[in-house]
Coordinates of C-alpha atoms in Angstrom, one line a residue:
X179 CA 33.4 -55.8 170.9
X180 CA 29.6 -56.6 171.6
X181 CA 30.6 -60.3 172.1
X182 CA 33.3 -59.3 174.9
X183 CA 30.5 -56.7 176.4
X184 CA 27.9 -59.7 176.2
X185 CA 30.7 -62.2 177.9
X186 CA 31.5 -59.4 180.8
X187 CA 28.0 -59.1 181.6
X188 CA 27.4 -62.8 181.8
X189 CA 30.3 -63.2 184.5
X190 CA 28.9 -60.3 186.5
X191 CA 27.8 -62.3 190.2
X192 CA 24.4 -61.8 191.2
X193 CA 25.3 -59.1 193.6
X194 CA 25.9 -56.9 191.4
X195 CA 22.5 -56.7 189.8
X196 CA 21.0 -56.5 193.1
X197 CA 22.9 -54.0 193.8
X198 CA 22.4 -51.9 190.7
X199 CA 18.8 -52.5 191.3
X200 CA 18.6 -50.8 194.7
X201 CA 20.8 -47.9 193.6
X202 CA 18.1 -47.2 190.7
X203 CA 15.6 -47.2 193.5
X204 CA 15.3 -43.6 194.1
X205 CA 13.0 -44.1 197.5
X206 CA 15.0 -46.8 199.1
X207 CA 18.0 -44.8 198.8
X208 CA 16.2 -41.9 200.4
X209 CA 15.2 -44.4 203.1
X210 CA 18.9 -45.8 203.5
X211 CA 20.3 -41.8 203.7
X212 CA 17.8 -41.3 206.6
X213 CA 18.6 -44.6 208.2
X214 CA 22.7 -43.4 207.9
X215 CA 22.0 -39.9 209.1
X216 CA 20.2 -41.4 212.0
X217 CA 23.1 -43.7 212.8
X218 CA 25.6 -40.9 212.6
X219 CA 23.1 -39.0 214.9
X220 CA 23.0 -42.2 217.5
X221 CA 26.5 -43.0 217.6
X222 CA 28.0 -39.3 217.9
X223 CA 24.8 -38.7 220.5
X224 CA 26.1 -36.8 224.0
X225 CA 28.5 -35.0 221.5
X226 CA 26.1 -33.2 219.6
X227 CA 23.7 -32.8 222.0
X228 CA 22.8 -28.6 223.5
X229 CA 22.4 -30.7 226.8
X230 CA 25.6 -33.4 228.0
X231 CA 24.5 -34.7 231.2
X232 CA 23.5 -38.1 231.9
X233 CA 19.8 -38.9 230.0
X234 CA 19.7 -35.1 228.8
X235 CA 17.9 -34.7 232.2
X236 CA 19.2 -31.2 233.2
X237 CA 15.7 -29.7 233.7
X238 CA 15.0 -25.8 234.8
X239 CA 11.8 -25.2 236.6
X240 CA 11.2 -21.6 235.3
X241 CA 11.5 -22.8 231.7
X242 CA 9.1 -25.6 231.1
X243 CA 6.7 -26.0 228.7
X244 CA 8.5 -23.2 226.1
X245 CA 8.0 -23.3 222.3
X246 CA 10.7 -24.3 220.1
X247 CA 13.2 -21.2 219.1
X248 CA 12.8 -19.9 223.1
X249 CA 16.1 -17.9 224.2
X250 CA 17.1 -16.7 227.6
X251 CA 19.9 -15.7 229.4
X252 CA 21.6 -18.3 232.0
X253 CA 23.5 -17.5 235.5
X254 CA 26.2 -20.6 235.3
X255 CA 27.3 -21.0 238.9
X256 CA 30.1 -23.1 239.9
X257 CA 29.2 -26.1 242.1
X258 CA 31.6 -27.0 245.1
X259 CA 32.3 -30.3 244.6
X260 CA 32.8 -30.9 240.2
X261 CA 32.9 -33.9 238.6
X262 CA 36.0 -35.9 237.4
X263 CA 37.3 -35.6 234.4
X264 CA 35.5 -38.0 231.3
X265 CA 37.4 -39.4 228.6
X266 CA 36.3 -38.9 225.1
X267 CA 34.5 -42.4 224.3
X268 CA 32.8 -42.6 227.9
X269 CA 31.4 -38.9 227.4
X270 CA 30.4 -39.9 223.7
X271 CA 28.8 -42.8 225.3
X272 CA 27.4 -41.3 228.4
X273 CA 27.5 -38.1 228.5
X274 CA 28.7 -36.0 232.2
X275 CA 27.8 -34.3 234.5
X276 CA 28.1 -30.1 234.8
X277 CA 30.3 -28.6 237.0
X278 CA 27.8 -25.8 237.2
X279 CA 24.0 -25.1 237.9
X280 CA 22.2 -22.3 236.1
X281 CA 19.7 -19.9 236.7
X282 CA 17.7 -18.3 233.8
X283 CA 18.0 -14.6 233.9
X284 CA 15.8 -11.8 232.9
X285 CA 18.4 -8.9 234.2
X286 CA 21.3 -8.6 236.0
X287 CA 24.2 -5.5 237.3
X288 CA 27.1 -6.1 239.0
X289 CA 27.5 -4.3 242.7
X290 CA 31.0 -4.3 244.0
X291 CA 32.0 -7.7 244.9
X292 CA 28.7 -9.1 244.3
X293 CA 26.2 -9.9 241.4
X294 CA 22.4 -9.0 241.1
X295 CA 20.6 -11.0 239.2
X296 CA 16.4 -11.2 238.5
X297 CA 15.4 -14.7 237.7
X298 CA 13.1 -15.2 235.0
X299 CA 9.4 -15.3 235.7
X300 CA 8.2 -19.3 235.4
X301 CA 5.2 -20.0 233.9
X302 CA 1.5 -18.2 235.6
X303 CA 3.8 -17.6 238.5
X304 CA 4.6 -14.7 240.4
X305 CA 8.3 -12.7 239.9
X306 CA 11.1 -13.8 242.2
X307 CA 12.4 -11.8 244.3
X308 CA 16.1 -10.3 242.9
X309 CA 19.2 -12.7 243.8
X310 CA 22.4 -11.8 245.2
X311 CA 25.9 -13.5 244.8
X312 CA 28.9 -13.0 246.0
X313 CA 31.3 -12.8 242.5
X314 CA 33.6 -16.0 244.1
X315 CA 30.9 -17.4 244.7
X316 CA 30.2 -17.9 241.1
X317 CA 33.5 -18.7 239.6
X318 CA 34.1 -21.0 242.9
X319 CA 37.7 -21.9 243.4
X320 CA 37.9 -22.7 238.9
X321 CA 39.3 -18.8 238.7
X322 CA 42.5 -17.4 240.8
X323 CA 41.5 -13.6 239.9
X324 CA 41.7 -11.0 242.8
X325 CA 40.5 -8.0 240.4
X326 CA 37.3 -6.9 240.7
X327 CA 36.9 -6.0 237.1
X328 CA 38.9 -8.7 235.8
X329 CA 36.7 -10.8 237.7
X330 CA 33.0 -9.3 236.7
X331 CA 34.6 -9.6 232.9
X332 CA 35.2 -13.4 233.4
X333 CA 31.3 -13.4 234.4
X334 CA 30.3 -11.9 231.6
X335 CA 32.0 -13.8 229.1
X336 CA 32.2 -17.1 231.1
X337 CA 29.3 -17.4 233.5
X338 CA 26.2 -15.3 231.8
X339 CA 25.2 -17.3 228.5
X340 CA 22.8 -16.7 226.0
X341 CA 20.7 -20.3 225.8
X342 CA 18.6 -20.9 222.8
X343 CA 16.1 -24.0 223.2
X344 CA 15.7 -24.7 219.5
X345 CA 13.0 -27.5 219.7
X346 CA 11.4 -25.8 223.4
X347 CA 11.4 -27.6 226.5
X348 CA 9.6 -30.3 227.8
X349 CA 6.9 -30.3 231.5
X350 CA 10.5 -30.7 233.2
X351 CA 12.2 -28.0 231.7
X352 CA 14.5 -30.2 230.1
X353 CA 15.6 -29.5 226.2
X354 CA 13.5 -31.7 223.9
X355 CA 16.3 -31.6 221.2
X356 CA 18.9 -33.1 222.8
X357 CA 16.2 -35.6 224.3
X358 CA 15.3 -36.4 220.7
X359 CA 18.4 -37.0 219.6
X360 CA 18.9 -39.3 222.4
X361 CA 16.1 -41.0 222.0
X362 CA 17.6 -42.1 218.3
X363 CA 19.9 -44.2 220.1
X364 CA 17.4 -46.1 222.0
X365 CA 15.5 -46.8 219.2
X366 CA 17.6 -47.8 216.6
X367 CA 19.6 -49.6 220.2
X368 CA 16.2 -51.7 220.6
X369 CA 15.5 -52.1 216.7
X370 CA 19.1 -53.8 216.4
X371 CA 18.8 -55.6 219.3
X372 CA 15.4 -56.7 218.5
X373 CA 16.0 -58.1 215.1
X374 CA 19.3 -59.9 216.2
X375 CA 17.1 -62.1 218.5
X376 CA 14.1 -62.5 216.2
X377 CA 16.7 -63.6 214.0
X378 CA 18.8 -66.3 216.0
X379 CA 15.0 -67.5 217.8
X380 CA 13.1 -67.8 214.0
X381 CA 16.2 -69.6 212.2
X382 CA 16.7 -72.1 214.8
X383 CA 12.9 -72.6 214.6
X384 CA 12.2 -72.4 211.3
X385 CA 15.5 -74.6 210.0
X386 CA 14.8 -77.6 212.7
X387 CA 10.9 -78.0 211.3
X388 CA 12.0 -77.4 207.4
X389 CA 14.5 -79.5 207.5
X390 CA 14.0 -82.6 210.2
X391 CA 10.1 -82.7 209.2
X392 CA 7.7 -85.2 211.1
X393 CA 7.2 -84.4 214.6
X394 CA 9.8 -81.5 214.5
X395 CA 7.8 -79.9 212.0
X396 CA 4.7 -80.2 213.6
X397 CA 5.5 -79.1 216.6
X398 CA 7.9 -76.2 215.8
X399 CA 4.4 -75.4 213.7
X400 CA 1.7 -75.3 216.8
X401 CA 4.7 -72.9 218.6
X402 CA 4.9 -70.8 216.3
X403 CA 0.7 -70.9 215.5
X404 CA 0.4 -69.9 219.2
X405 CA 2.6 -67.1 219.4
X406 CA 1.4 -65.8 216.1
X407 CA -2.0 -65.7 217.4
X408 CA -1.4 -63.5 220.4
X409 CA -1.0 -59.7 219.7
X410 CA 1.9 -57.9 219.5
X411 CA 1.5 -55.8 222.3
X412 CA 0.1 -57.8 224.6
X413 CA 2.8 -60.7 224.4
X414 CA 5.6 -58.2 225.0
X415 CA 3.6 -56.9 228.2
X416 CA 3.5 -60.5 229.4
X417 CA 7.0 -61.0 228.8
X418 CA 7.4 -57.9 230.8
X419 CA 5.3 -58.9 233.7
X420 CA 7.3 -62.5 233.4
X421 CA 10.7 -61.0 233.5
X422 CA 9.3 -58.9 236.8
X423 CA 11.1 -55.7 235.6
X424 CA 10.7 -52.5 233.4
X425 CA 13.8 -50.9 231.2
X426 CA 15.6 -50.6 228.1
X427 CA 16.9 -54.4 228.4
X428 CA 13.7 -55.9 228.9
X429 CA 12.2 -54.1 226.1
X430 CA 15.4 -55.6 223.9
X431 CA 14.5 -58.8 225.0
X432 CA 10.3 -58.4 225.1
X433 CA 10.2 -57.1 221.7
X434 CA 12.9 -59.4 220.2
X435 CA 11.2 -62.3 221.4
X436 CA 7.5 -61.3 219.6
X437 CA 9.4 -61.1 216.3
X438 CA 10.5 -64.2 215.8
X439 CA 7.4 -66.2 214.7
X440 CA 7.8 -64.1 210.5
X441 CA 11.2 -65.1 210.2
X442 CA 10.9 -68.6 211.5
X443 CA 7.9 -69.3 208.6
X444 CA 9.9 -67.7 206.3
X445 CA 13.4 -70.1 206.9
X446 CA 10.6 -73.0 206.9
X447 CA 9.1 -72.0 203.5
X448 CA 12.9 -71.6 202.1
X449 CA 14.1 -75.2 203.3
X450 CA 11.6 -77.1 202.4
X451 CA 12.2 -75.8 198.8
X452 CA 15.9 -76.2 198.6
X453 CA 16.0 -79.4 200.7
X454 CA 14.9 -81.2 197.5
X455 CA 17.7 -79.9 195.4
X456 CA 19.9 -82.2 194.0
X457 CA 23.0 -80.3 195.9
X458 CA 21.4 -81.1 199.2
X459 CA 20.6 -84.4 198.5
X460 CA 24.1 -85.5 197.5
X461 CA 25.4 -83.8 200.9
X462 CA 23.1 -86.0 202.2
X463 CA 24.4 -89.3 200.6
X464 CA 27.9 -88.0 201.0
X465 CA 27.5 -88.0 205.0
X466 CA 28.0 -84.7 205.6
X467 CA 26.5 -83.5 209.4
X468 CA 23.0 -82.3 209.3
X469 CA 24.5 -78.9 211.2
X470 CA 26.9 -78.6 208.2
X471 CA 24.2 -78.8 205.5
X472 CA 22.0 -75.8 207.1
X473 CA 25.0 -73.3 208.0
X474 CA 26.9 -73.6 205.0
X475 CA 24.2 -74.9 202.2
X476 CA 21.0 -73.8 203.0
X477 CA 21.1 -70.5 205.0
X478 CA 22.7 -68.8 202.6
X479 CA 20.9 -69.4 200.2
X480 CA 17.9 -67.7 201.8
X481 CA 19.5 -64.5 202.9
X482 CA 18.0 -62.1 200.2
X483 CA 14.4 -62.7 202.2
X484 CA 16.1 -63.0 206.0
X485 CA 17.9 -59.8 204.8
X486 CA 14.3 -58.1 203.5
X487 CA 12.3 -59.7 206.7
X488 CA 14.5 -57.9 208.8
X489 CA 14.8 -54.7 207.3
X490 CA 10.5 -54.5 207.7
X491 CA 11.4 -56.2 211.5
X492 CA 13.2 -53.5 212.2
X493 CA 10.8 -50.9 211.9
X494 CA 7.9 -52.9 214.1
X495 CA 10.6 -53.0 216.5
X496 CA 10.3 -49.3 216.8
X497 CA 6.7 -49.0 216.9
X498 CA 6.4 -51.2 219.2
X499 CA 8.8 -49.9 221.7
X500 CA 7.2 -46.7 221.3
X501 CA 4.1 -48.2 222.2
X502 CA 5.3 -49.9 225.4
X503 CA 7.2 -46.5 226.7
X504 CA 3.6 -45.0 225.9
X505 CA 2.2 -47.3 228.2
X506 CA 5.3 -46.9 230.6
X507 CA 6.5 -50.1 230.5
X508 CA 9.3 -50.3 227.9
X509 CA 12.1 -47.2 228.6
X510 CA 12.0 -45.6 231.9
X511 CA 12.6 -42.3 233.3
X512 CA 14.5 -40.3 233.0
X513 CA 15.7 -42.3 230.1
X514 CA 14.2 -40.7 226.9
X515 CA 12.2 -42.7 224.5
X516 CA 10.3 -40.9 221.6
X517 CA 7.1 -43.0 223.1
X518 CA 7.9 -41.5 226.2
X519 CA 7.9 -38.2 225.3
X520 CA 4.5 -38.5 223.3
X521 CA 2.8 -39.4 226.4
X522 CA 4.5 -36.8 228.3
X523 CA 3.1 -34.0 225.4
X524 CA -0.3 -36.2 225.0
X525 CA -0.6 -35.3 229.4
X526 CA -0.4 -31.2 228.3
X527 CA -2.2 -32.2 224.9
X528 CA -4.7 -29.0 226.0
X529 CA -1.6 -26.6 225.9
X530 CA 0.1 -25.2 223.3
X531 CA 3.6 -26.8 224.6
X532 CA 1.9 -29.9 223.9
X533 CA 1.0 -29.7 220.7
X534 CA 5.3 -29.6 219.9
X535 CA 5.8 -32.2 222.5
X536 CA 3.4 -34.8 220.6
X537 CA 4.6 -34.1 216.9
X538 CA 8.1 -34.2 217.0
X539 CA 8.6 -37.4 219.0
X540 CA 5.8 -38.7 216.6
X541 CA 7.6 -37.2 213.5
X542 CA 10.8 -38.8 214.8
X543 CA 9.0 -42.3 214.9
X544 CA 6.7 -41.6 211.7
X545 CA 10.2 -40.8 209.7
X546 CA 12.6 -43.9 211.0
X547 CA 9.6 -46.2 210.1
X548 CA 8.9 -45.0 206.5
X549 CA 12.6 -45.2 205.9
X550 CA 13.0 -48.3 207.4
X551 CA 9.8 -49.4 204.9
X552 CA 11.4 -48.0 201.7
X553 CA 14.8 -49.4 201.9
X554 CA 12.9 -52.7 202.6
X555 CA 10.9 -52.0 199.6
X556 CA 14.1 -51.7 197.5
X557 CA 15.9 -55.0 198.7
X558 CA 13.1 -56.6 197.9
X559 CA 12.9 -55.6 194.3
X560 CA 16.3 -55.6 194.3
X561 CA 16.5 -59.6 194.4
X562 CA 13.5 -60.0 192.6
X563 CA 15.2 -61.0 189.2
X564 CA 12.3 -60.2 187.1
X565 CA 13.1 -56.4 187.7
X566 CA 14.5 -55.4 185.0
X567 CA 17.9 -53.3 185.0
X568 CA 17.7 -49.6 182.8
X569 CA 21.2 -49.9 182.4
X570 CA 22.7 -52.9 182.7

C-alpha cells in the first residue's frame, strides 16, 4: 500500500503541487476571494447599482455633499419624451436612461387634481418655495386612470419613493455607491488591459534579445534601460500628451505601455537560461524555425514568473491609473474613476462630506491592490518548489 501511495504521488504533474501550495496559502486565497468578488461586482455593474443611468451621473442639487446612510423622500415625475426600451446585456453593460426626473421631498398633500409638494432645503440655502403639479402631469401619458383617488394612490405607491443614499452623495449630488461600484469596472477594465499589453510589448522584447543575442541583445537592452529610467508617472503623462487625448483608452494604452520594461527583463533572464539546454539545442540542430522554438519550447516554460509578474502588474496598473485620474488626465468626467473621486473629496477635504468622499474611493484602491499583492505572494511560493507541502 505505501509503495502504490509513493508511486501515485510521483505521477502527480507539477500543477498539482502548485496548486495545493496556493490553496494552503491562507492570504492569497483571501486575496483571490476579493479579486472574484470584485469581478462579479464589475461584470454585473449597472445591475446592481441604486443609480442605472449612463456613468451613474444622475446628480440632485439639493442633496450634495450628504453622509453615507442619508434618506429622503423623492417626487418621480414622468418625462415627455422616455427612452427606448434596453435589452438586458446593453443595460448590464451600459446602463439607461430614466424615464423620470425626481425631486427630493420634505412634505407633500394632495389638493384635488393636483399635488403639493415642499422640496427639500439644499445645503446653507434658503427653503423653496412649495411646488404644485397637476396629478397627469406626474404619471404623464404611462397611466390611463380617470379616478382621482385611484390616481393619487398610484402616486403614492409609484411616484413618491423613499431613497436611501447608503454611501452619501458626492459635490454633484450623485450616489457615491453606485459610482464606486462603477468605478470597479474601470479599474480592473484598465488593470486587464494594461497587463495584456505589458505582456505582448515585454515578451517580444525580452525573447528577441535572450534568444538572438549580439546586437539584438544589446539594443533591446539600452530600450529597455531608457524606459526603465523614466518614472512611472511621468512616461504615461507623455504618452498622454503624445497620443493628444484624454480617456479611458488612452489610459489602457499609457499605462500598458510603462509596464512592459519588468516583464521583458524577466523573459530575457528566463531564455538565456533555457536556451542552453540540451532540448533547445537539438531543436536547433534539428532545423526547426527560430519562431517555433520560442512559442512552443521556451515560453512556456517561463510562465510560473510571467504568471507572478503579472499578477504584481496588475495592481501598479491600478495605482497608477488612479494617479493619472487624480491629476485629471486618465478617466474623464463624468466617467467615474476611484482617482477621480479622491480628488473630487480631497477639493471639500475641509468638510465633513469630504472626509467620506476621500476614504472610500481610497479604501476601494487600498483593498484591490493588497489583494492583488497577496494572491501574487501565493503563486509565487506556490512554484517555488522548495516550499514544502503539509499534506501532500
Amino acid at each position: 500500500m505505501a509503495v502504490l501511495q509513493k508511486d501515485k504521488a510521483a505521477n502527480r504533474p507539477p500543477s498539482y503541487y502548485i496548486r495545493q501550495r496556493l490553496l494552503q496559502n491562507k492570504p492569497a486565497m483571501v486575496g483571490l476571494g476579493i479579486i472574484l468578488l470584485a469581478i462579479v461586482v464589475a461584470i454585473l455593474g449597472y445591475a446592481i447599482m441604486p443609480d442605472s443611468t449612463p456613468n451613474a451621473n444622475n446628480g440632485l442639487v439639493q442633496i450634495q455633499k450628504k453622509n453615507p446612510g442619508f434618506s429622503t423622500q423623492v417626487l418621480r415625475i414622468a418625462k415627455a419624451n422616455t427612452a427606448a426600451d434596453v435589452n438586458p446585456l446593453a443595460f448590464i453593460l451600459f446602463g439607461a436612461p430614466e424615464d423620470y426626473s425626481e425631486i427630493p421631498i420634505e412634505s407633500y398633500s394632495f389638493k384635488g387634481d393636483s399635488l403639493q409638494v415642499h422640496p427639500l432645503r439644499s445645503n446653507n440655502a434658503m427653503a423653496d418655495q412649495p411646488r404644485t403639479f397637476a396629478l397627469k402631469e406626474i404619471v404623464g401619458d404611462s397611466e390611463n386612470i380617470s379616478s382621482g383617488s385611484e390616481l393619487q394612490k398610484t402616486i403614492e405607491d409609484e411616484y413618491i419613493r423613499d431613497k436611501t443614499f447608503w454611501l452619501g452623495t458626492d459635490k454633484a449630488g450623485r450616489d457615491v455607491m453606485s459610482r464606486l461600484i462603477l468605478g470597479t469596472r474601470i479599474s480592473l477594465g484598465i488593470g486587464f488591459v494594461a497587463v495584456l499589453i505589458s505582456l505582448v510589448v515585454g515578451i517580444a522584447v525580452g525573447a528577441a534579445g535572450g534568444y538572438f543575442g549580439g546586437w539584438v541583445d544589446k539594443l533591446m537592452t539600452f530600450l529597455m534601460t531608457v524606459v526603465w529610467s523614466v518614472p512611472s508617472i511621468m512616461l504615461v503623462i507623455a504618452i498622454s500628451l503624445a497620443l493628444d487625448s484624454k480617456g479611458v483608452w488612452v489610459a489602457f494604452v499609457a499605462v500598458g505601455l510603462t509596464m512592459w520594461v519588468e516583464v521583458a527583463r524577466v523573459v530575457r533572464g528566463q531564455i538565456l537560461g533555457l536556451k542552453e539546454k540540451t532540448y533547445i539545442e537539438a531543436a536547433q540542430v534539428l532545423g526547426v524555425p527560430e519562431r517555433t522554438i520560442i512559442l512552443r519550447h521556451l515560453l512556456p516554460n517561463m510562465m510560473g514568473p510571467l504568471i507572478v509578474i503579472a499578477t504584481a502588474n496588475f495592481a501598479s496598473a491600478i495605482l497608477i491609473e488612479a494617479g493619472l485620474s487624480f491629476l485629471g488626465l486618465g478617466v474623464q468626467p463624468p466617467a467615474p474613476s476611484w482617482g477621480m473621486m479622491v480628488n473630487e473629496g480631497f477639493q471639500l477635504i475641509g468638510a465633513k462630506a469630504g472626509l467620506y468622499l476621500v476614504l472610500l474611493p481610497s479604501l476601494c484602491i487600498s483593498v484591490l491592490v493588497l489583494a492583488f499583492n497577496l494572491l501574487g505572494n501565493g503563486l509565487r511560493d506556490a512554484y517555488d518548489p522548495k516550499i514544502p507541502l503539509t499534506n501532500g
